[in-house]
mmCIF file of C-alpha atoms in Angstrom:
data_model
loop_
_atom_site.group_PDB
_atom_site.id
_atom_site.type_symbol
_atom_site.label_atom_id
_atom_site.label_comp_id
_atom_site.label_asym_id
_atom_site.label_seq_id
_atom_site.Cartn_x
_atom_site.Cartn_y
_atom_site.Cartn_z
ATOM 1 C CA MET A 1 -21.864 9.057 -31.296
ATOM 2 C CA PRO A 2 -19.744 6.113 -33.267
ATOM 3 C CA GLN A 3 -16.437 4.990 -31.702
ATOM 4 C CA SER A 4 -14.739 6.206 -34.246
ATOM 5 C CA ALA A 5 -15.480 9.949 -33.833
ATOM 6 C CA SER A 6 -15.507 9.549 -30.134
ATOM 7 C CA GLY A 7 -12.143 8.496 -30.398
ATOM 8 C CA ARG A 8 -11.342 11.098 -32.701
ATOM 9 C CA ALA A 9 -13.223 13.724 -30.327
ATOM 10 C CA HIS A 10 -11.239 12.316 -27.468
ATOM 11 C CA ASP A 11 -8.053 12.858 -28.936
ATOM 12 C CA ALA A 12 -8.405 16.511 -30.125
ATOM 13 C CA VAL A 13 -8.724 17.115 -26.272
ATOM 14 C CA LEU A 14 -5.527 15.419 -25.498
ATOM 15 C CA ARG A 15 -3.865 17.156 -28.390
ATOM 16 C CA HIS A 16 -5.299 20.676 -27.216
ATOM 17 C CA ILE A 17 -3.828 19.705 -23.759
ATOM 18 C CA GLU A 18 -0.520 18.951 -25.071
ATOM 19 C CA GLU A 19 -0.201 21.872 -26.954
ATOM 20 C CA SER A 20 -1.295 24.044 -24.411
ATOM 21 C CA LEU A 21 1.107 22.765 -22.280
ATOM 22 C CA ARG A 22 3.979 22.920 -24.701
ATOM 23 C CA SER A 23 3.161 26.247 -25.301
ATOM 24 C CA GLY A 24 3.114 27.126 -21.650
ATOM 25 C CA LYS A 25 -0.552 28.371 -22.190
ATOM 26 C CA LEU A 26 -1.396 25.563 -19.268
ATOM 27 C CA ARG A 27 1.541 24.792 -16.175
ATOM 28 C CA LEU A 28 1.646 23.303 -13.212
ATOM 29 C CA GLY A 29 -0.965 23.670 -11.045
ATOM 30 C CA ASP A 30 -3.490 25.150 -13.355
ATOM 31 C CA ARG A 31 -6.912 23.873 -13.580
ATOM 32 C CA LEU A 32 -8.669 22.765 -16.393
ATOM 33 C CA PRO A 33 -12.241 24.212 -17.555
ATOM 34 C CA GLY A 34 -15.031 22.189 -16.171
ATOM 35 C CA GLU A 35 -16.495 19.146 -18.126
ATOM 36 C CA ARG A 36 -19.280 21.686 -19.600
ATOM 37 C CA ALA A 37 -17.311 24.072 -21.177
ATOM 38 C CA LEU A 38 -14.525 21.679 -22.740
ATOM 39 C CA ALA A 39 -17.607 19.935 -24.461
ATOM 40 C CA GLU A 40 -18.655 23.125 -25.232
ATOM 41 C CA GLN A 41 -15.249 24.348 -26.667
ATOM 42 C CA PHE A 42 -14.700 21.232 -28.885
ATOM 43 C CA GLY A 43 -18.336 20.396 -29.491
ATOM 44 C CA ILE A 44 -18.310 17.102 -28.191
ATOM 45 C CA SER A 45 -20.031 15.095 -25.542
ATOM 46 C CA ARG A 46 -19.413 15.268 -21.827
ATOM 47 C CA GLY A 47 -18.636 11.810 -22.129
ATOM 48 C CA SER A 48 -15.839 12.228 -24.563
ATOM 49 C CA VAL A 49 -14.564 15.067 -22.115
ATOM 50 C CA ARG A 50 -14.525 12.450 -19.340
ATOM 51 C CA GLY A 51 -12.428 9.805 -21.150
ATOM 52 C CA ALA A 52 -9.782 12.170 -22.241
ATOM 53 C CA ILE A 53 -9.295 13.292 -18.594
ATOM 54 C CA ARG A 54 -9.265 9.749 -17.353
ATOM 55 C CA SER A 55 -6.441 9.140 -20.110
ATOM 56 C CA LEU A 56 -4.797 11.913 -18.454
ATOM 57 C CA GLU A 57 -5.038 10.680 -15.019
ATOM 58 C CA VAL A 58 -3.935 7.424 -15.944
ATOM 59 C CA MET A 59 -0.664 9.127 -17.969
ATOM 60 C CA GLY A 60 -0.308 11.012 -14.575
ATOM 61 C CA VAL A 61 -0.676 14.611 -16.119
ATOM 62 C CA VAL A 62 -3.921 15.472 -14.192
ATOM 63 C CA ARG A 63 -5.422 14.963 -10.780
ATOM 64 C CA SER A 64 -9.357 15.026 -10.579
ATOM 65 C CA ALA A 65 -10.935 15.524 -7.990
ATOM 66 C CA THR A 66 -15.098 16.166 -7.067
ATOM 67 C CA GLY A 67 -16.567 18.994 -5.223
ATOM 68 C CA SER A 68 -16.615 22.756 -4.661
ATOM 69 C CA GLY A 69 -13.284 23.522 -2.502
ATOM 70 C CA PRO A 70 -10.094 24.543 -3.166
ATOM 71 C CA ASN A 71 -8.702 21.064 -4.116
ATOM 72 C CA SER A 72 -11.455 20.195 -6.473
ATOM 73 C CA GLY A 73 -11.683 20.231 -10.412
ATOM 74 C CA THR A 74 -9.024 18.820 -12.721
ATOM 75 C CA VAL A 75 -5.593 19.942 -11.831
ATOM 76 C CA ILE A 76 -2.568 19.520 -13.950
ATOM 77 C CA VAL A 77 0.305 17.627 -11.722
ATOM 78 C CA SER A 78 2.497 16.189 -13.895
ATOM 79 C CA ASP A 79 3.483 12.798 -12.303
ATOM 80 C CA PRO A 80 5.008 10.497 -14.406
ATOM 81 C CA SER A 81 6.888 8.219 -12.655
ATOM 82 C CA SER A 82 3.421 6.813 -11.274
ATOM 83 C CA ALA A 83 2.271 6.776 -14.570
ATOM 84 C CA LEU A 84 5.185 4.813 -15.836
ATOM 85 C CA GLY A 85 5.181 2.880 -12.868
ATOM 86 C CA GLY A 86 1.451 1.731 -13.125
ATOM 87 C CA ALA A 87 2.009 0.312 -16.630
ATOM 88 C CA LEU A 88 5.124 -1.715 -15.951
ATOM 89 C CA ARG A 89 3.481 -3.138 -13.284
ATOM 90 C CA MET A 90 1.125 -4.219 -14.950
ATOM 91 C CA HIS A 91 3.403 -5.668 -17.668
ATOM 92 C CA VAL A 92 5.436 -7.267 -15.619
ATOM 93 C CA ALA A 93 2.383 -9.010 -13.752
ATOM 94 C CA SER A 94 1.539 -10.272 -17.403
ATOM 95 C CA HIS A 95 5.042 -11.541 -17.908
ATOM 96 C CA ARG A 96 5.492 -9.604 -20.921
ATOM 97 C CA LEU A 97 8.239 -8.193 -19.238
ATOM 98 C CA PRO A 98 10.193 -10.629 -17.281
ATOM 99 C CA LEU A 99 11.432 -9.189 -14.062
ATOM 100 C CA LYS A 100 15.231 -10.431 -14.924
ATOM 101 C CA ASP A 101 15.199 -7.818 -17.392
ATOM 102 C CA VAL A 102 13.491 -4.906 -15.059
ATOM 103 C CA VAL A 103 16.172 -5.647 -12.743
ATOM 104 C CA GLU A 104 19.038 -5.821 -15.479
ATOM 105 C CA ALA A 105 17.673 -2.063 -16.896
ATOM 106 C CA ARG A 106 17.603 -0.901 -13.240
ATOM 107 C CA ILE A 107 21.338 -1.921 -13.047
ATOM 108 C CA MET A 108 22.117 -0.055 -16.106
ATOM 109 C CA MET A 109 20.660 3.030 -15.216
ATOM 110 C CA GLU A 110 21.682 3.099 -11.890
ATOM 111 C CA THR A 111 25.141 2.463 -11.943
ATOM 112 C CA TRP A 112 24.959 5.042 -14.757
ATOM 113 C CA SER A 113 23.485 7.438 -12.439
ATOM 114 C CA LEU A 114 26.254 6.968 -9.691
ATOM 115 C CA GLU A 115 28.974 7.022 -12.111
ATOM 116 C CA HIS A 116 27.808 10.470 -13.644
ATOM 117 C CA ALA A 117 26.923 11.659 -10.115
ATOM 118 C CA ALA A 118 30.691 11.987 -9.291
ATOM 119 C CA VAL A 119 30.836 14.639 -11.549
ATOM 120 C CA ALA A 120 27.655 16.234 -11.542
ATOM 121 C CA PRO A 121 27.110 19.896 -9.389
ATOM 122 C CA TRP A 122 24.964 18.703 -6.723
ATOM 123 C CA ASP A 123 25.264 20.320 -3.472
ATOM 124 C CA GLU A 124 25.367 18.701 0.077
ATOM 125 C CA GLU A 125 21.699 19.680 0.639
ATOM 126 C CA GLN A 126 20.601 17.534 -2.043
ATOM 127 C CA LEU A 127 22.901 14.610 -0.814
ATOM 128 C CA ASP A 128 21.647 15.144 2.549
ATOM 129 C CA ASP A 129 17.981 13.404 1.398
ATOM 130 C CA ALA A 130 19.590 10.398 0.886
ATOM 131 C CA ARG A 131 21.595 10.910 4.433
ATOM 132 C CA ARG A 132 18.567 11.103 6.049
ATOM 133 C CA LEU A 133 17.033 7.671 4.291
ATOM 134 C CA LEU A 134 20.301 6.129 5.300
ATOM 135 C CA GLU A 135 19.675 7.118 8.905
ATOM 136 C CA ALA A 136 15.810 6.106 9.087
ATOM 137 C CA MET A 137 16.916 2.568 7.782
ATOM 138 C CA ASP A 138 18.953 2.062 10.885
ATOM 139 C CA ASP A 139 15.733 1.921 13.267
ATOM 140 C CA ASP A 140 15.660 -1.823 13.858
ATOM 141 C CA ALA A 141 11.702 -1.455 15.372
ATOM 142 C CA LEU A 142 11.246 -0.649 11.281
ATOM 143 C CA SER A 143 8.721 -3.494 9.622
ATOM 144 C CA PRO A 144 10.466 -4.924 6.605
ATOM 145 C CA GLU A 145 7.638 -3.158 4.425
ATOM 146 C CA VAL A 146 9.020 0.247 5.686
ATOM 147 C CA PHE A 147 12.487 -0.550 5.262
ATOM 148 C CA THR A 148 11.907 -1.590 1.476
ATOM 149 C CA LEU A 149 10.201 1.851 0.768
ATOM 150 C CA LEU A 150 12.650 4.030 2.667
ATOM 151 C CA ASP A 151 15.275 2.035 0.585
ATOM 152 C CA ALA A 152 13.611 2.563 -2.429
ATOM 153 C CA GLN A 153 13.364 6.168 -2.069
ATOM 154 C CA PHE A 154 17.168 6.022 -0.837
ATOM 155 C CA HIS A 155 18.156 4.825 -4.420
ATOM 156 C CA VAL A 156 16.136 7.651 -6.117
ATOM 157 C CA ALA A 157 17.951 9.730 -3.890
ATOM 158 C CA LEU A 158 21.472 8.947 -4.729
ATOM 159 C CA SER A 159 20.467 8.186 -8.533
ATOM 160 C CA SER A 160 18.835 11.912 -9.068
ATOM 161 C CA LEU A 161 22.030 13.536 -7.982
ATOM 162 C CA ALA A 162 23.262 12.696 -11.761
ATOM 163 C CA GLY A 163 20.636 15.209 -12.445
ATOM 164 C CA ASN A 164 19.214 13.497 -15.475
ATOM 165 C CA ALA A 165 15.190 13.987 -14.941
ATOM 166 C CA VAL A 166 14.254 11.246 -17.016
ATOM 167 C CA VAL A 167 16.589 8.597 -15.765
ATOM 168 C CA SER A 168 15.284 9.467 -12.266
ATOM 169 C CA THR A 169 11.935 9.030 -13.140
ATOM 170 C CA MET A 170 12.702 5.876 -14.948
ATOM 171 C CA MET A 171 14.724 4.921 -11.776
ATOM 172 C CA ASP A 172 11.806 5.442 -9.556
ATOM 173 C CA SER A 173 8.987 3.924 -12.214
ATOM 174 C CA MET A 174 11.180 0.374 -11.901
ATOM 175 C CA ARG A 175 11.215 0.351 -8.429
ATOM 176 C CA GLY A 176 7.222 0.853 -8.337
ATOM 177 C CA ALA A 177 6.980 -2.081 -10.939
ATOM 178 C CA ILE A 178 8.650 -4.614 -8.476
ATOM 179 C CA SER A 179 7.740 -3.357 -5.575
ATOM 180 C CA GLU A 180 5.123 -6.162 -4.661
ATOM 181 C CA PHE A 181 8.032 -8.647 -5.690
ATOM 182 C CA ILE A 182 10.433 -7.012 -2.940
ATOM 183 C CA ASP A 183 7.831 -6.414 -0.484
ATOM 184 C CA GLU A 184 6.569 -10.480 -0.891
ATOM 185 C CA ALA A 185 10.517 -11.291 -0.780
ATOM 186 C CA VAL A 186 11.258 -9.789 2.059
ATOM 187 C CA THR A 187 8.245 -11.035 4.100
ATOM 188 C CA SER A 188 7.357 -14.616 3.035
ATOM 189 C CA ARG A 189 11.237 -15.559 3.929
ATOM 190 C CA GLY A 190 12.501 -16.314 7.687
ATOM 191 C CA THR A 191 15.972 -14.698 7.367
ATOM 192 C CA TRP A 192 14.803 -10.578 6.895
ATOM 193 C CA ASP A 193 16.862 -10.373 10.053
ATOM 194 C CA GLN A 194 19.982 -11.434 8.503
ATOM 195 C CA MET A 195 19.374 -9.777 5.121
ATOM 196 C CA VAL A 196 18.797 -6.547 6.841
ATOM 197 C CA HIS A 197 21.961 -5.770 8.362
ATOM 198 C CA VAL A 198 23.758 -6.804 5.389
ATOM 199 C CA LEU A 199 21.703 -4.147 3.204
ATOM 200 C CA ARG A 200 22.421 -1.389 6.123
ATOM 201 C CA GLU A 201 26.066 -2.327 5.436
ATOM 202 C CA HIS A 202 26.219 -2.262 1.669
ATOM 203 C CA HIS A 203 24.116 1.110 1.687
ATOM 204 C CA ARG A 204 26.805 2.793 3.809
ATOM 205 C CA GLY A 205 29.089 1.542 1.437
ATOM 206 C CA ILE A 206 27.386 3.028 -1.572
ATOM 207 C CA PHE A 207 26.494 6.476 0.382
ATOM 208 C CA GLU A 208 30.210 6.658 1.350
ATOM 209 C CA ALA A 209 31.273 6.343 -2.175
ATOM 210 C CA VAL A 210 29.072 8.538 -3.654
ATOM 211 C CA GLU A 211 29.697 11.277 -0.702
ATOM 212 C CA ALA A 212 33.192 10.804 -2.083
ATOM 213 C CA ARG A 213 32.120 11.712 -5.955
ATOM 214 C CA ASP A 214 34.040 7.714 -6.509
ATOM 215 C CA GLY A 215 31.831 7.073 -9.458
ATOM 216 C CA GLU A 216 33.844 4.015 -10.204
ATOM 217 C CA LEU A 217 33.191 2.446 -6.604
ATOM 218 C CA ALA A 218 29.929 3.467 -6.178
ATOM 219 C CA ALA A 219 28.734 2.540 -9.274
ATOM 220 C CA ARG A 220 30.502 -1.061 -8.432
ATOM 221 C CA LEU A 221 29.090 -1.301 -5.076
ATOM 222 C CA VAL A 222 25.305 -0.643 -6.027
ATOM 223 C CA HIS A 223 25.554 -3.519 -8.872
ATOM 224 C CA GLU A 224 26.723 -5.778 -6.374
ATOM 225 C CA HIS A 225 24.015 -4.992 -4.032
ATOM 226 C CA ILE A 226 21.391 -5.136 -6.406
ATOM 227 C CA ASP A 227 22.486 -8.274 -7.647
ATOM 228 C CA TRP A 228 22.775 -9.722 -3.914
ATOM 229 C CA PHE A 229 19.609 -9.061 -2.939
ATOM 230 C CA TYR A 230 17.907 -10.583 -6.260
ATOM 231 C CA ARG A 231 19.696 -13.723 -5.557
ATOM 232 C CA HIS A 232 18.781 -13.740 -1.928
ATOM 233 C CA ALA A 233 14.844 -12.956 -2.944
ATOM 234 C CA SER A 234 14.390 -14.973 -6.072
#
């Protein structure tokens, strides 16, 4: 099949799945028909179907697994932060997106989130997610890599209290995009033992401000926290 025709066949499958998701014909957890069925439905090659499925996997829309068990097949999952994080990570690695700009964008979104969390209708159970992560980070036996993973989850948990799914997804994506920089920074320096104590202190202050619904203080503290970390990690 000529490449232009193959591309149109690929796009036809993507448009069909997009329309099915929008209309509700397909929902999270549903399985797509097999390659052969989709190829017959669209009158295209199975190779074109596979290309479309791969694109959907990269976009975080589906998960594919081979075999014949209950977890096999192509399932609608919708994991936007994974897809966006992967794309951002590649562009940061290529230096097309400077790390400094990603950090500034993160500060803008996270300060906005904590300001809005002060008046958002979250409950104590939602805040407990961040509280458990805060307590887990007090374990002195944690490696730097595990600590920074919990740290990332803590920031996303607090930001999600604002109730904006797009901002929460972008926050998660940006943390993923710069995770390698963070891991390298904390493991290549001999000052981690001193840094981790400061990070814990910062986290407690941010958490307490959020818990008190003091959005202005929470936003200021998280700005200072992120700025402090990147100055010491760079």
